[in-house]
C-alpha cells in the first residue's frame, strides 16, 4: 500500500506539475497537517520562491506557496503601456505659430518732423511822413502849426489863407482847405504904420484870442469883451496893448483907441497878430488881428468867415507855438 500511495502521489504531482503550487496550496490548515503526518508530501518550506517585481514597484516581492495559490486564483492584472512622450510636443506648443505666407511686418514709420516756421522778419516801422515847403518865407522857429497868408501882389486886397501842421519827417502838411482872406485896403507892406491901411508882411506869433462871444473852444488864452475893453493905438507907454478899464484909465476912451466890444461883426472872434512894434514903436502900426470878415478889405488886419475862424481857433494851442506868415508870392 505504501508504494501505491507513493506512485499515486507522484502521478498526481506529474499531472499537475505546472500547477504544483495550486495543488499544494489547498487549505492552509490541512496542508500543515498533511505535512506533519504524510511523509510523502514536500513541506511548503521546500518549494522555491520566485521573485516577482510588480510594474513600478520599488523592490522585488518573494512569492511563497501560500501566496502563489492566492495569486494564481486571481486574473493577471492588465498592464496598459503608456505611450512614449513626444519630444516635439513641447517644442510645438512653445514655438509661436507662424505663417510662411504672411508678409513681414512693415518697419515703423519715422517720426514726423515739422519744420519750424521761418521767423518773420522784423517789422520795419514805416518811414515818417514828409511834408512840403511853405508857400511863403518867414521864420517858423519852434512852431508846429502855422498859418500862411499869401497875396498875389503887394497891392492885392485878397489872399489865400492855409493852415499847416509840421510833418513828422520834416516839412509841412496842409490842415484843412485853403480859404479866401481879405487883407488891408492898401495891400501888404513891410513898413506898417498908423497912417496906412496895409497888412504887415512877416512872421508873427499867435498867443492871445478874444471876442464879443463866448470862448468857442480855443486852447489859446481867451477873454470875452465888455464895455471896459480897449485896444490902445495912441502914442505912449500903452501903445499897441489891450487895456481893461472903465474910468480914470490914463488913455482916451475913444479914437484912436478901439472899443473892442463895439467892433462887430469883426471882433465877434479875433486872434492877436503880435507885430514886433511895441509901446515904443509908435507909429509903426497897432491892432493887427485875424478876425471875422464883412466881405471887404480891412484897415490892415486879415479877415475870414466866422465859421472858418472858429475852426482855426479850436486848432490853435500854446503847446504848438503857432505862427502866422504873411507875404507875397
PDB file of C-alpha atoms in Angstrom:
ATOM      1  CA  UNK A   1       0.000   0.000   0.000  1.00  0.00           C
ATOM      2  CA  UNK A   2       2.852   2.416   0.700  1.00  0.00           C
ATOM      3  CA  UNK A   3       4.305   2.092  -2.749  1.00  0.00           C
ATOM      4  CA  UNK A   4       0.996   2.504  -4.471  1.00  0.00           C
ATOM      5  CA  UNK A   5       0.325   5.591  -2.474  1.00  0.00           C
ATOM      6  CA  UNK A   6       3.665   6.975  -3.412  1.00  0.00           C
ATOM      7  CA  UNK A   7       3.044   6.262  -7.050  1.00  0.00           C
ATOM      8  CA  UNK A   8      -0.343   7.775  -6.836  1.00  0.00           C
ATOM      9  CA  UNK A   9       1.049  10.861  -5.270  1.00  0.00           C
ATOM     10  CA  UNK A  10       3.730  11.098  -7.876  1.00  0.00           C
ATOM     11  CA  UNK A  11       1.188  10.683 -10.635  1.00  0.00           C
ATOM     12  CA  UNK A  12      -0.861  13.420  -9.165  1.00  0.00           C
ATOM     13  CA  UNK A  13       2.123  15.602  -8.978  1.00  0.00           C
ATOM     14  CA  UNK A  14       3.040  14.788 -12.529  1.00  0.00           C
ATOM     15  CA  UNK A  15      -0.427  15.592 -13.727  1.00  0.00           C
ATOM     16  CA  UNK A  16      -0.297  18.955 -12.150  1.00  0.00           C
ATOM     17  CA  UNK A  17       3.356  19.659 -12.500  1.00  0.00           C
ATOM     18  CA  UNK A  18       2.686  23.058 -13.890  1.00  0.00           C
ATOM     19  CA  UNK A  19       0.272  23.731 -11.102  1.00  0.00           C
ATOM     20  CA  UNK A  20       2.188  22.258  -8.185  1.00  0.00           C
ATOM     21  CA  UNK A  21       1.736  25.434  -6.365  1.00  0.00           C
ATOM     22  CA  UNK A  22      -2.008  25.183  -6.682  1.00  0.00           C
ATOM     23  CA  UNK A  23      -2.133  21.509  -5.553  1.00  0.00           C
ATOM     24  CA  UNK A  24      -0.011  22.191  -2.616  1.00  0.00           C
ATOM     25  CA  UNK A  25      -1.795  25.431  -1.728  1.00  0.00           C
ATOM     26  CA  UNK A  26      -5.108  23.907  -0.666  1.00  0.00           C
ATOM     27  CA  UNK A  27      -6.273  24.786   2.752  1.00  0.00           C
ATOM     28  CA  UNK A  28      -3.517  26.287   4.915  1.00  0.00           C
ATOM     29  CA  UNK A  29      -4.594  24.264   7.904  1.00  0.00           C
ATOM     30  CA  UNK A  30      -4.907  20.967   6.069  1.00  0.00           C
ATOM     31  CA  UNK A  31      -1.628  21.346   4.321  1.00  0.00           C
ATOM     32  CA  UNK A  32       0.067  21.926   7.566  1.00  0.00           C
ATOM     33  CA  UNK A  33      -1.396  18.794   8.992  1.00  0.00           C
ATOM     34  CA  UNK A  34      -0.559  16.790   5.890  1.00  0.00           C
ATOM     35  CA  UNK A  35       2.965  17.916   6.032  1.00  0.00           C
ATOM     36  CA  UNK A  36       3.195  16.681   9.554  1.00  0.00           C
ATOM     37  CA  UNK A  37       1.529  13.282   9.003  1.00  0.00           C
ATOM     38  CA  UNK A  38       2.389  12.387   5.454  1.00  0.00           C
ATOM     39  CA  UNK A  39       5.998  11.734   4.766  1.00  0.00           C
ATOM     40  CA  UNK A  40       5.487  11.791   1.017  1.00  0.00           C
ATOM     41  CA  UNK A  41       4.324  15.432   0.908  1.00  0.00           C
ATOM     42  CA  UNK A  42       7.024  18.082   0.474  1.00  0.00           C
ATOM     43  CA  UNK A  43       6.785  20.633   3.152  1.00  0.00           C
ATOM     44  CA  UNK A  44       5.989  24.201   1.939  1.00  0.00           C
ATOM     45  CA  UNK A  45       9.287  25.441   3.012  1.00  0.00           C
ATOM     46  CA  UNK A  46      10.985  23.371   0.357  1.00  0.00           C
ATOM     47  CA  UNK A  47       9.066  24.994  -2.556  1.00  0.00           C
ATOM     48  CA  UNK A  48      11.285  27.510  -4.189  1.00  0.00           C
ATOM     49  CA  UNK A  49      10.068  31.040  -4.309  1.00  0.00           C
ATOM     50  CA  UNK A  50      10.425  33.178  -7.391  1.00  0.00           C
ATOM     51  CA  UNK A  51      10.984  36.861  -7.141  1.00  0.00           C
ATOM     52  CA  UNK A  52       8.305  38.975  -8.868  1.00  0.00           C
ATOM     53  CA  UNK A  53       8.580  42.615  -9.493  1.00  0.00           C
ATOM     54  CA  UNK A  54       5.349  44.491  -9.892  1.00  0.00           C
ATOM     55  CA  UNK A  55       5.374  47.165 -12.506  1.00  0.00           C
ATOM     56  CA  UNK A  56       6.612  50.326 -10.909  1.00  0.00           C
ATOM     57  CA  UNK A  57       7.449  48.533  -7.550  1.00  0.00           C
ATOM     58  CA  UNK A  58      10.485  49.692  -5.677  1.00  0.00           C
ATOM     59  CA  UNK A  59      11.676  46.178  -4.616  1.00  0.00           C
ATOM     60  CA  UNK A  60      11.070  42.543  -5.687  1.00  0.00           C
ATOM     61  CA  UNK A  61       8.326  40.543  -3.926  1.00  0.00           C
ATOM     62  CA  UNK A  62       9.020  36.933  -2.851  1.00  0.00           C
ATOM     63  CA  UNK A  63       6.152  34.627  -3.691  1.00  0.00           C
ATOM     64  CA  UNK A  64       5.702  31.657  -1.356  1.00  0.00           C
ATOM     65  CA  UNK A  65       3.478  28.659  -1.758  1.00  0.00           C
ATOM     66  CA  UNK A  66       0.752  30.249   0.272  1.00  0.00           C
ATOM     67  CA  UNK A  67       0.771  33.489  -1.677  1.00  0.00           C
ATOM     68  CA  UNK A  68       1.167  31.714  -5.028  1.00  0.00           C
ATOM     69  CA  UNK A  69      -2.174  29.938  -4.631  1.00  0.00           C
ATOM     70  CA  UNK A  70      -3.962  33.249  -3.961  1.00  0.00           C
ATOM     71  CA  UNK A  71      -2.226  34.909  -6.810  1.00  0.00           C
ATOM     72  CA  UNK A  72      -2.940  32.155  -9.297  1.00  0.00           C
ATOM     73  CA  UNK A  73      -6.595  32.203  -8.365  1.00  0.00           C
ATOM     74  CA  UNK A  74      -6.950  35.880  -9.428  1.00  0.00           C
ATOM     75  CA  UNK A  75      -6.751  37.052 -13.040  1.00  0.00           C
ATOM     76  CA  UNK A  76      -3.480  38.567 -14.026  1.00  0.00           C
ATOM     77  CA  UNK A  77      -3.613  42.367 -13.991  1.00  0.00           C
ATOM     78  CA  UNK A  78      -3.706  44.040 -17.354  1.00  0.00           C
ATOM     79  CA  UNK A  79      -0.808  46.360 -17.797  1.00  0.00           C
ATOM     80  CA  UNK A  80      -1.515  49.339 -20.097  1.00  0.00           C
ATOM     81  CA  UNK A  81       1.644  50.553 -21.663  1.00  0.00           C
ATOM     82  CA  UNK A  82       1.824  54.290 -21.612  1.00  0.00           C
ATOM     83  CA  UNK A  83       2.707  55.868 -24.881  1.00  0.00           C
ATOM     84  CA  UNK A  84       6.159  57.327 -25.010  1.00  0.00           C
ATOM     85  CA  UNK A  85       6.054  61.108 -24.718  1.00  0.00           C
ATOM     86  CA  UNK A  86       6.508  63.029 -27.966  1.00  0.00           C
ATOM     87  CA  UNK A  87       9.659  65.065 -27.524  1.00  0.00           C
ATOM     88  CA  UNK A  88       8.482  67.560 -30.142  1.00  0.00           C
ATOM     89  CA  UNK A  89       5.158  68.260 -28.408  1.00  0.00           C
ATOM     90  CA  UNK A  90       6.689  70.776 -26.066  1.00  0.00           C
ATOM     91  CA  UNK A  91       8.549  72.420 -28.875  1.00  0.00           C
ATOM     92  CA  UNK A  92       5.404  72.625 -30.967  1.00  0.00           C
ATOM     93  CA  UNK A  93       3.478  74.170 -28.058  1.00  0.00           C
ATOM     94  CA  UNK A  94       6.196  76.642 -27.170  1.00  0.00           C
ATOM     95  CA  UNK A  95       7.065  77.741 -30.653  1.00  0.00           C
ATOM     96  CA  UNK A  96       4.820  80.546 -31.951  1.00  0.00           C
ATOM     97  CA  UNK A  97       2.661  79.736 -34.867  1.00  0.00           C
ATOM     98  CA  UNK A  98       3.988  81.436 -37.905  1.00  0.00           C
ATOM     99  CA  UNK A  99       2.790  81.576 -41.412  1.00  0.00           C
ATOM    100  CA  UNK A 100       5.288  81.352 -44.153  1.00  0.00           C
ATOM    101  CA  UNK A 101       2.901  83.119 -46.486  1.00  0.00           C
ATOM    102  CA  UNK A 102       2.393  86.222 -44.268  1.00  0.00           C
ATOM    103  CA  UNK A 103       4.300  89.372 -45.259  1.00  0.00           C
ATOM    104  CA  UNK A 104       6.918  90.576 -42.793  1.00  0.00           C
ATOM    105  CA  UNK A 105       5.748  93.469 -40.613  1.00  0.00           C
ATOM    106  CA  UNK A 106       6.409  96.895 -42.056  1.00  0.00           C
ATOM    107  CA  UNK A 107       9.135  98.880 -40.304  1.00  0.00           C
ATOM    108  CA  UNK A 108       7.810 101.637 -38.028  1.00  0.00           C
ATOM    109  CA  UNK A 109       7.295 104.943 -39.750  1.00  0.00           C
ATOM    110  CA  UNK A 110       9.895 107.546 -38.862  1.00  0.00           C
ATOM    111  CA  UNK A 111       8.612 110.277 -36.542  1.00  0.00           C
ATOM    112  CA  UNK A 112       7.115 113.230 -38.337  1.00  0.00           C
ATOM    113  CA  UNK A 113       9.325 116.220 -38.246  1.00  0.00           C
ATOM    114  CA  UNK A 114       7.502 119.520 -38.523  1.00  0.00           C
ATOM    115  CA  UNK A 115       9.787 122.124 -39.878  1.00  0.00           C
ATOM    116  CA  UNK A 116       9.794 125.209 -37.741  1.00  0.00           C
ATOM    117  CA  UNK A 117       8.338 128.196 -39.482  1.00  0.00           C
ATOM    118  CA  UNK A 118      10.918 130.668 -40.561  1.00  0.00           C
ATOM    119  CA  UNK A 119      10.908 133.605 -38.154  1.00  0.00           C
ATOM    120  CA  UNK A 120       9.051 136.547 -39.545  1.00  0.00           C
ATOM    121  CA  UNK A 121      11.348 139.363 -40.486  1.00  0.00           C
ATOM    122  CA  UNK A 122      11.278 142.179 -38.017  1.00  0.00           C
ATOM    123  CA  UNK A 123       8.640 144.686 -38.817  1.00  0.00           C
ATOM    124  CA  UNK A 124      10.129 147.879 -40.064  1.00  0.00           C
ATOM    125  CA  UNK A 125       8.335 150.951 -38.956  1.00  0.00           C
ATOM    126  CA  UNK A 126       7.160 152.972 -41.919  1.00  0.00           C
ATOM    127  CA  UNK A 127       9.216 155.985 -42.666  1.00  0.00           C
ATOM    128  CA  UNK A 128       7.761 159.103 -41.067  1.00  0.00           C
ATOM    129  CA  UNK A 129       5.655 161.135 -43.416  1.00  0.00           C
ATOM    130  CA  UNK A 130       7.427 164.037 -45.028  1.00  0.00           C
ATOM    131  CA  UNK A 131       5.783 167.292 -45.927  1.00  0.00           C
ATOM    132  CA  UNK A 132       6.449 170.055 -48.353  1.00  0.00           C
ATOM    133  CA  UNK A 133       7.687 173.609 -48.214  1.00  0.00           C
ATOM    134  CA  UNK A 134       5.528 176.531 -47.182  1.00  0.00           C
ATOM    135  CA  UNK A 135       4.371 178.857 -49.956  1.00  0.00           C
ATOM    136  CA  UNK A 136       5.905 181.902 -48.319  1.00  0.00           C
ATOM    137  CA  UNK A 137       9.139 182.584 -46.481  1.00  0.00           C
ATOM    138  CA  UNK A 138       9.474 183.546 -42.844  1.00  0.00           C
ATOM    139  CA  UNK A 139      10.679 182.141 -39.541  1.00  0.00           C
ATOM    140  CA  UNK A 140       8.909 179.037 -38.175  1.00  0.00           C
ATOM    141  CA  UNK A 141      11.264 178.628 -35.228  1.00  0.00           C
ATOM    142  CA  UNK A 142       9.713 176.343 -32.596  1.00  0.00           C
ATOM    143  CA  UNK A 143       6.333 176.263 -34.365  1.00  0.00           C
ATOM    144  CA  UNK A 144       4.456 173.026 -35.133  1.00  0.00           C
ATOM    145  CA  UNK A 145       1.364 174.807 -36.523  1.00  0.00           C
ATOM    146  CA  UNK A 146       1.499 177.649 -38.976  1.00  0.00           C
ATOM    147  CA  UNK A 147      -0.985 179.808 -40.919  1.00  0.00           C
ATOM    148  CA  UNK A 148       0.170 181.261 -44.221  1.00  0.00           C
ATOM    149  CA  UNK A 149      -1.476 184.278 -45.867  1.00  0.00           C
ATOM    150  CA  UNK A 150      -0.216 184.731 -49.400  1.00  0.00           C
ATOM    151  CA  UNK A 151      -1.241 187.584 -51.734  1.00  0.00           C
ATOM    152  CA  UNK A 152      -0.564 187.685 -55.412  1.00  0.00           C
ATOM    153  CA  UNK A 153       0.928 191.196 -55.203  1.00  0.00           C
ATOM    154  CA  UNK A 154       1.722 193.916 -52.728  1.00  0.00           C
ATOM    155  CA  UNK A 155      -1.341 195.873 -53.737  1.00  0.00           C
ATOM    156  CA  UNK A 156      -3.774 192.930 -53.538  1.00  0.00           C
ATOM    157  CA  UNK A 157      -6.648 193.205 -51.077  1.00  0.00           C
ATOM    158  CA  UNK A 158      -7.257 189.447 -51.001  1.00  0.00           C
ATOM    159  CA  UNK A 159      -5.027 186.498 -50.227  1.00  0.00           C
ATOM    160  CA  UNK A 160      -5.085 182.729 -49.779  1.00  0.00           C
ATOM    161  CA  UNK A 161      -5.069 181.522 -46.198  1.00  0.00           C
ATOM    162  CA  UNK A 162      -3.912 177.942 -45.443  1.00  0.00           C
ATOM    163  CA  UNK A 163      -3.278 176.168 -42.143  1.00  0.00           C
ATOM    164  CA  UNK A 164      -0.310 173.752 -41.848  1.00  0.00           C
ATOM    165  CA  UNK A 165       0.962 171.036 -39.499  1.00  0.00           C
ATOM    166  CA  UNK A 166       4.630 170.202 -39.233  1.00  0.00           C
ATOM    167  CA  UNK A 167       5.218 166.745 -40.762  1.00  0.00           C
ATOM    168  CA  UNK A 168       6.933 164.050 -38.613  1.00  0.00           C
ATOM    169  CA  UNK A 169       9.582 163.574 -41.278  1.00  0.00           C
ATOM    170  CA  UNK A 170      10.093 167.270 -41.843  1.00  0.00           C
ATOM    171  CA  UNK A 171       8.308 169.857 -43.941  1.00  0.00           C
ATOM    172  CA  UNK A 172       4.646 170.802 -43.710  1.00  0.00           C
ATOM    173  CA  UNK A 173       1.279 169.145 -44.346  1.00  0.00           C
ATOM    174  CA  UNK A 174      -1.890 171.092 -45.135  1.00  0.00           C
ATOM    175  CA  UNK A 175      -4.536 171.273 -42.408  1.00  0.00           C
ATOM    176  CA  UNK A 176      -7.995 171.799 -43.893  1.00  0.00           C
ATOM    177  CA  UNK A 177      -8.874 173.597 -47.079  1.00  0.00           C
ATOM    178  CA  UNK A 178      -7.496 176.854 -48.369  1.00  0.00           C
ATOM    179  CA  UNK A 179      -9.617 179.952 -47.632  1.00  0.00           C
ATOM    180  CA  UNK A 180     -10.138 183.307 -49.288  1.00  0.00           C
ATOM    181  CA  UNK A 181      -8.944 186.022 -46.917  1.00  0.00           C
ATOM    182  CA  UNK A 182      -9.332 189.791 -47.053  1.00  0.00           C
ATOM    183  CA  UNK A 183      -6.359 191.980 -46.241  1.00  0.00           C
ATOM    184  CA  UNK A 184      -5.657 195.741 -45.991  1.00  0.00           C
ATOM    185  CA  UNK A 185      -7.284 198.125 -48.369  1.00  0.00           C
ATOM    186  CA  UNK A 186      -3.789 199.339 -49.227  1.00  0.00           C
ATOM    187  CA  UNK A 187      -2.460 195.847 -49.733  1.00  0.00           C
ATOM    188  CA  UNK A 188       0.568 194.444 -47.939  1.00  0.00           C
ATOM    189  CA  UNK A 189       3.613 196.287 -46.657  1.00  0.00           C
ATOM    190  CA  UNK A 190       6.942 195.720 -44.970  1.00  0.00           C
ATOM    191  CA  UNK A 191       6.637 199.107 -43.171  1.00  0.00           C
ATOM    192  CA  UNK A 192       3.312 199.229 -41.373  1.00  0.00           C
ATOM    193  CA  UNK A 193       2.225 202.496 -39.757  1.00  0.00           C
ATOM    194  CA  UNK A 194      -0.702 204.248 -38.156  1.00  0.00           C
ATOM    195  CA  UNK A 195      -1.163 206.304 -41.328  1.00  0.00           C
ATOM    196  CA  UNK A 196      -1.700 203.359 -43.715  1.00  0.00           C
ATOM    197  CA  UNK A 197      -4.352 200.640 -44.004  1.00  0.00           C
ATOM    198  CA  UNK A 198      -1.886 197.983 -45.112  1.00  0.00           C
ATOM    199  CA  UNK A 199      -1.310 194.458 -43.716  1.00  0.00           C
ATOM    200  CA  UNK A 200       2.218 193.867 -42.365  1.00  0.00           C
ATOM    201  CA  UNK A 201       4.498 191.306 -44.061  1.00  0.00           C
ATOM    202  CA  UNK A 202       6.487 188.957 -41.848  1.00  0.00           C
ATOM    203  CA  UNK A 203       6.321 186.071 -39.351  1.00  0.00           C
ATOM    204  CA  UNK A 204       4.389 186.744 -36.163  1.00  0.00           C
ATOM    205  CA  UNK A 205       3.367 184.759 -33.102  1.00  0.00           C
ATOM    206  CA  UNK A 206      -0.254 183.957 -32.153  1.00  0.00           C
ATOM    207  CA  UNK A 207      -0.631 183.926 -28.369  1.00  0.00           C
ATOM    208  CA  UNK A 208      -3.935 185.606 -27.439  1.00  0.00           C
ATOM    209  CA  UNK A 209      -7.599 185.376 -28.515  1.00  0.00           C
ATOM    210  CA  UNK A 210     -10.734 187.311 -27.575  1.00  0.00           C
ATOM    211  CA  UNK A 211     -14.274 188.058 -28.753  1.00  0.00           C
ATOM    212  CA  UNK A 212     -17.620 189.558 -28.007  1.00  0.00           C
ATOM    213  CA  UNK A 213     -18.974 185.973 -27.947  1.00  0.00           C
ATOM    214  CA  UNK A 214     -18.105 183.215 -25.532  1.00  0.00           C
ATOM    215  CA  UNK A 215     -14.986 181.100 -26.000  1.00  0.00           C
ATOM    216  CA  UNK A 216     -15.556 178.762 -28.976  1.00  0.00           C
ATOM    217  CA  UNK A 217     -13.121 176.174 -27.602  1.00  0.00           C
ATOM    218  CA  UNK A 218      -9.710 177.546 -28.432  1.00  0.00           C
ATOM    219  CA  UNK A 219      -6.653 176.442 -26.492  1.00  0.00           C
ATOM    220  CA  UNK A 220      -5.229 179.961 -26.532  1.00  0.00           C
ATOM    221  CA  UNK A 221      -5.834 182.314 -23.631  1.00  0.00           C
ATOM    222  CA  UNK A 222      -9.197 183.899 -24.322  1.00  0.00           C
ATOM    223  CA  UNK A 223     -11.148 186.826 -22.893  1.00  0.00           C
ATOM    224  CA  UNK A 224     -14.702 187.857 -23.658  1.00  0.00           C
ATOM    225  CA  UNK A 225     -15.025 191.614 -24.273  1.00  0.00           C
ATOM    226  CA  UNK A 226     -17.309 194.017 -22.482  1.00  0.00           C
ATOM    227  CA  UNK A 227     -17.635 197.834 -22.198  1.00  0.00           C
ATOM    228  CA  UNK A 228     -14.304 198.190 -20.377  1.00  0.00           C
ATOM    229  CA  UNK A 229     -12.082 196.514 -23.026  1.00  0.00           C
ATOM    230  CA  UNK A 230      -9.896 198.755 -25.219  1.00  0.00           C
ATOM    231  CA  UNK A 231      -7.017 198.375 -27.644  1.00  0.00           C
ATOM    232  CA  UNK A 232      -4.610 201.286 -27.452  1.00  0.00           C
ATOM    233  CA  UNK A 233      -3.375 202.974 -30.648  1.00  0.00           C
ATOM    234  CA  UNK A 234      -2.349 206.347 -29.177  1.00  0.00           C
ATOM    235  CA  UNK A 235       1.295 207.089 -28.503  1.00  0.00           C
ATOM    236  CA  UNK A 236       2.621 206.442 -25.059  1.00  0.00           C
ATOM    237  CA  UNK A 237       3.646 203.537 -22.813  1.00  0.00           C
ATOM    238  CA  UNK A 238       0.399 201.598 -23.519  1.00  0.00           C
ATOM    239  CA  UNK A 239       0.786 201.660 -27.289  1.00  0.00           C
ATOM    240  CA  UNK A 240      -0.461 198.518 -29.078  1.00  0.00           C
ATOM    241  CA  UNK A 241      -1.713 196.791 -25.864  1.00  0.00           C
ATOM    242  CA  UNK A 242      -5.043 195.571 -24.502  1.00  0.00           C
ATOM    243  CA  UNK A 243      -6.449 197.519 -21.546  1.00  0.00           C
ATOM    244  CA  UNK A 244      -9.482 196.776 -19.398  1.00  0.00           C
ATOM    245  CA  UNK A 245     -10.608 199.968 -17.731  1.00  0.00           C
ATOM    246  CA  UNK A 246     -13.847 201.960 -17.452  1.00  0.00           C
ATOM    247  CA  UNK A 247     -12.733 205.278 -15.874  1.00  0.00           C
ATOM    248  CA  UNK A 248      -9.549 207.125 -14.896  1.00  0.00           C
ATOM    249  CA  UNK A 249      -7.574 204.774 -17.145  1.00  0.00           C
ATOM    250  CA  UNK A 250      -4.809 207.065 -18.408  1.00  0.00           C
ATOM    251  CA  UNK A 251      -5.816 206.708 -22.077  1.00  0.00           C
ATOM    252  CA  UNK A 252      -8.522 208.201 -24.244  1.00  0.00           C
ATOM    253  CA  UNK A 253     -11.743 206.235 -24.233  1.00  0.00           C
ATOM    254  CA  UNK A 254     -12.297 206.861 -27.910  1.00  0.00           C
ATOM    255  CA  UNK A 255     -10.322 207.219 -31.162  1.00  0.00           C
ATOM    256  CA  UNK A 256      -7.619 206.423 -31.991  1.00  0.00           C
ATOM    257  CA  UNK A 257      -8.137 203.660 -29.419  1.00  0.00           C
ATOM    258  CA  UNK A 258     -10.586 200.855 -30.304  1.00  0.00           C
ATOM    259  CA  UNK A 259     -13.539 199.973 -28.088  1.00  0.00           C
ATOM    260  CA  UNK A 260     -13.447 196.244 -28.778  1.00  0.00           C
ATOM    261  CA  UNK A 261     -16.982 195.230 -27.752  1.00  0.00           C
ATOM    262  CA  UNK A 262     -18.491 197.630 -30.295  1.00  0.00           C
ATOM    263  CA  UNK A 263     -16.486 196.448 -33.282  1.00  0.00           C
ATOM    264  CA  UNK A 264     -18.873 193.864 -34.679  1.00  0.00           C
ATOM    265  CA  UNK A 265     -19.011 191.572 -36.545  1.00  0.00           C
ATOM    266  CA  UNK A 266     -15.239 191.955 -36.866  1.00  0.00           C
ATOM    267  CA  UNK A 267     -14.420 191.206 -33.265  1.00  0.00           C
ATOM    268  CA  UNK A 268     -17.028 188.572 -32.596  1.00  0.00           C
ATOM    269  CA  UNK A 269     -13.892 186.411 -32.596  1.00  0.00           C
ATOM    270  CA  UNK A 270     -10.304 187.515 -33.085  1.00  0.00           C
ATOM    271  CA  UNK A 271      -6.714 186.306 -32.644  1.00  0.00           C
ATOM    272  CA  UNK A 272      -3.992 188.880 -31.938  1.00  0.00           C
ATOM    273  CA  UNK A 273      -1.201 189.115 -34.546  1.00  0.00           C
ATOM    274  CA  UNK A 274       1.785 190.126 -32.424  1.00  0.00           C
ATOM    275  CA  UNK A 275       3.745 192.516 -34.615  1.00  0.00           C
ATOM    276  CA  UNK A 276       7.209 193.459 -33.465  1.00  0.00           C
ATOM    277  CA  UNK A 277       6.148 197.034 -32.864  1.00  0.00           C
ATOM    278  CA  UNK A 278       5.594 197.701 -29.172  1.00  0.00           C
ATOM    279  CA  UNK A 279       4.796 200.581 -26.910  1.00  0.00           C
ATOM    280  CA  UNK A 280       7.918 202.330 -28.127  1.00  0.00           C
ATOM    281  CA  UNK A 281       7.308 201.588 -31.843  1.00  0.00           C
ATOM    282  CA  UNK A 282       4.744 204.260 -32.438  1.00  0.00           C
ATOM    283  CA  UNK A 283       3.669 204.989 -35.162  1.00  0.00           C
ATOM    284  CA  UNK A 284       4.618 201.633 -36.781  1.00  0.00           C
ATOM    285  CA  UNK A 285       1.136 200.156 -36.624  1.00  0.00           C
ATOM    286  CA  UNK A 286      -1.172 198.662 -33.984  1.00  0.00           C
ATOM    287  CA  UNK A 287      -4.267 196.469 -33.546  1.00  0.00           C
ATOM    288  CA  UNK A 288      -3.468 193.840 -36.185  1.00  0.00           C
ATOM    289  CA  UNK A 289      -5.816 190.862 -35.801  1.00  0.00           C
ATOM    290  CA  UNK A 290      -7.061 187.731 -37.569  1.00  0.00           C
ATOM    291  CA  UNK A 291     -10.797 188.384 -37.301  1.00  0.00           C
ATOM    292  CA  UNK A 292     -14.234 187.903 -38.869  1.00  0.00           C
ATOM    293  CA  UNK A 293     -14.725 189.341 -42.361  1.00  0.00           C
ATOM    294  CA  UNK A 294     -17.558 191.545 -43.541  1.00  0.00           C
ATOM    295  CA  UNK A 295     -16.671 190.676 -47.116  1.00  0.00           C
ATOM    296  CA  UNK A 296     -14.480 193.717 -47.815  1.00  0.00           C
ATOM    297  CA  UNK A 297     -10.898 194.946 -47.306  1.00  0.00           C
ATOM    298  CA  UNK A 298      -9.627 195.759 -43.843  1.00  0.00           C
ATOM    299  CA  UNK A 299      -7.704 198.575 -42.156  1.00  0.00           C
ATOM    300  CA  UNK A 300      -4.677 196.263 -42.081  1.00  0.00           C
ATOM    301  CA  UNK A 301      -5.997 193.037 -40.478  1.00  0.00           C
ATOM    302  CA  UNK A 302      -6.616 189.584 -42.028  1.00  0.00           C
ATOM    303  CA  UNK A 303     -10.315 188.618 -42.163  1.00  0.00           C
ATOM    304  CA  UNK A 304     -12.035 185.262 -42.932  1.00  0.00           C
ATOM    305  CA  UNK A 305     -15.570 183.830 -42.456  1.00  0.00           C
ATOM    306  CA  UNK A 306     -16.605 183.373 -38.827  1.00  0.00           C
ATOM    307  CA  UNK A 307     -17.126 179.575 -39.050  1.00  0.00           C
ATOM    308  CA  UNK A 308     -13.666 179.083 -40.553  1.00  0.00           C
ATOM    309  CA  UNK A 309     -12.150 181.307 -37.911  1.00  0.00           C
ATOM    310  CA  UNK A 310     -13.767 179.270 -35.114  1.00  0.00           C
ATOM    311  CA  UNK A 311     -12.302 176.043 -36.580  1.00  0.00           C
ATOM    312  CA  UNK A 312      -8.835 177.573 -36.712  1.00  0.00           C
ATOM    313  CA  UNK A 313      -9.135 178.907 -33.153  1.00  0.00           C
ATOM    314  CA  UNK A 314     -10.050 175.401 -31.946  1.00  0.00           C
ATOM    315  CA  UNK A 315      -6.971 174.044 -33.701  1.00  0.00           C
ATOM    316  CA  UNK A 316      -4.543 176.585 -32.195  1.00  0.00           C
ATOM    317  CA  UNK A 317      -2.853 175.689 -28.886  1.00  0.00           C
ATOM    318  CA  UNK A 318       0.032 177.321 -26.999  1.00  0.00           C
ATOM    319  CA  UNK A 319       1.929 173.987 -26.939  1.00  0.00           C
ATOM    320  CA  UNK A 320       2.317 174.084 -30.719  1.00  0.00           C
ATOM    321  CA  UNK A 321       3.744 177.635 -30.653  1.00  0.00           C
ATOM    322  CA  UNK A 322       1.645 178.732 -33.617  1.00  0.00           C
ATOM    323  CA  UNK A 323       2.753 181.460 -36.015  1.00  0.00           C
ATOM    324  CA  UNK A 324       1.248 183.364 -38.944  1.00  0.00           C
ATOM    325  CA  UNK A 325       3.353 184.042 -42.024  1.00  0.00           C
ATOM    326  CA  UNK A 326       2.152 186.848 -44.311  1.00  0.00           C
ATOM    327  CA  UNK A 327       3.744 187.515 -47.663  1.00  0.00           C
ATOM    328  CA  UNK A 328       3.574 187.903 -51.425  1.00  0.00           C
ATOM    329  CA  UNK A 329       4.176 185.088 -53.917  1.00  0.00           C
TER     330      UNK A 329
END
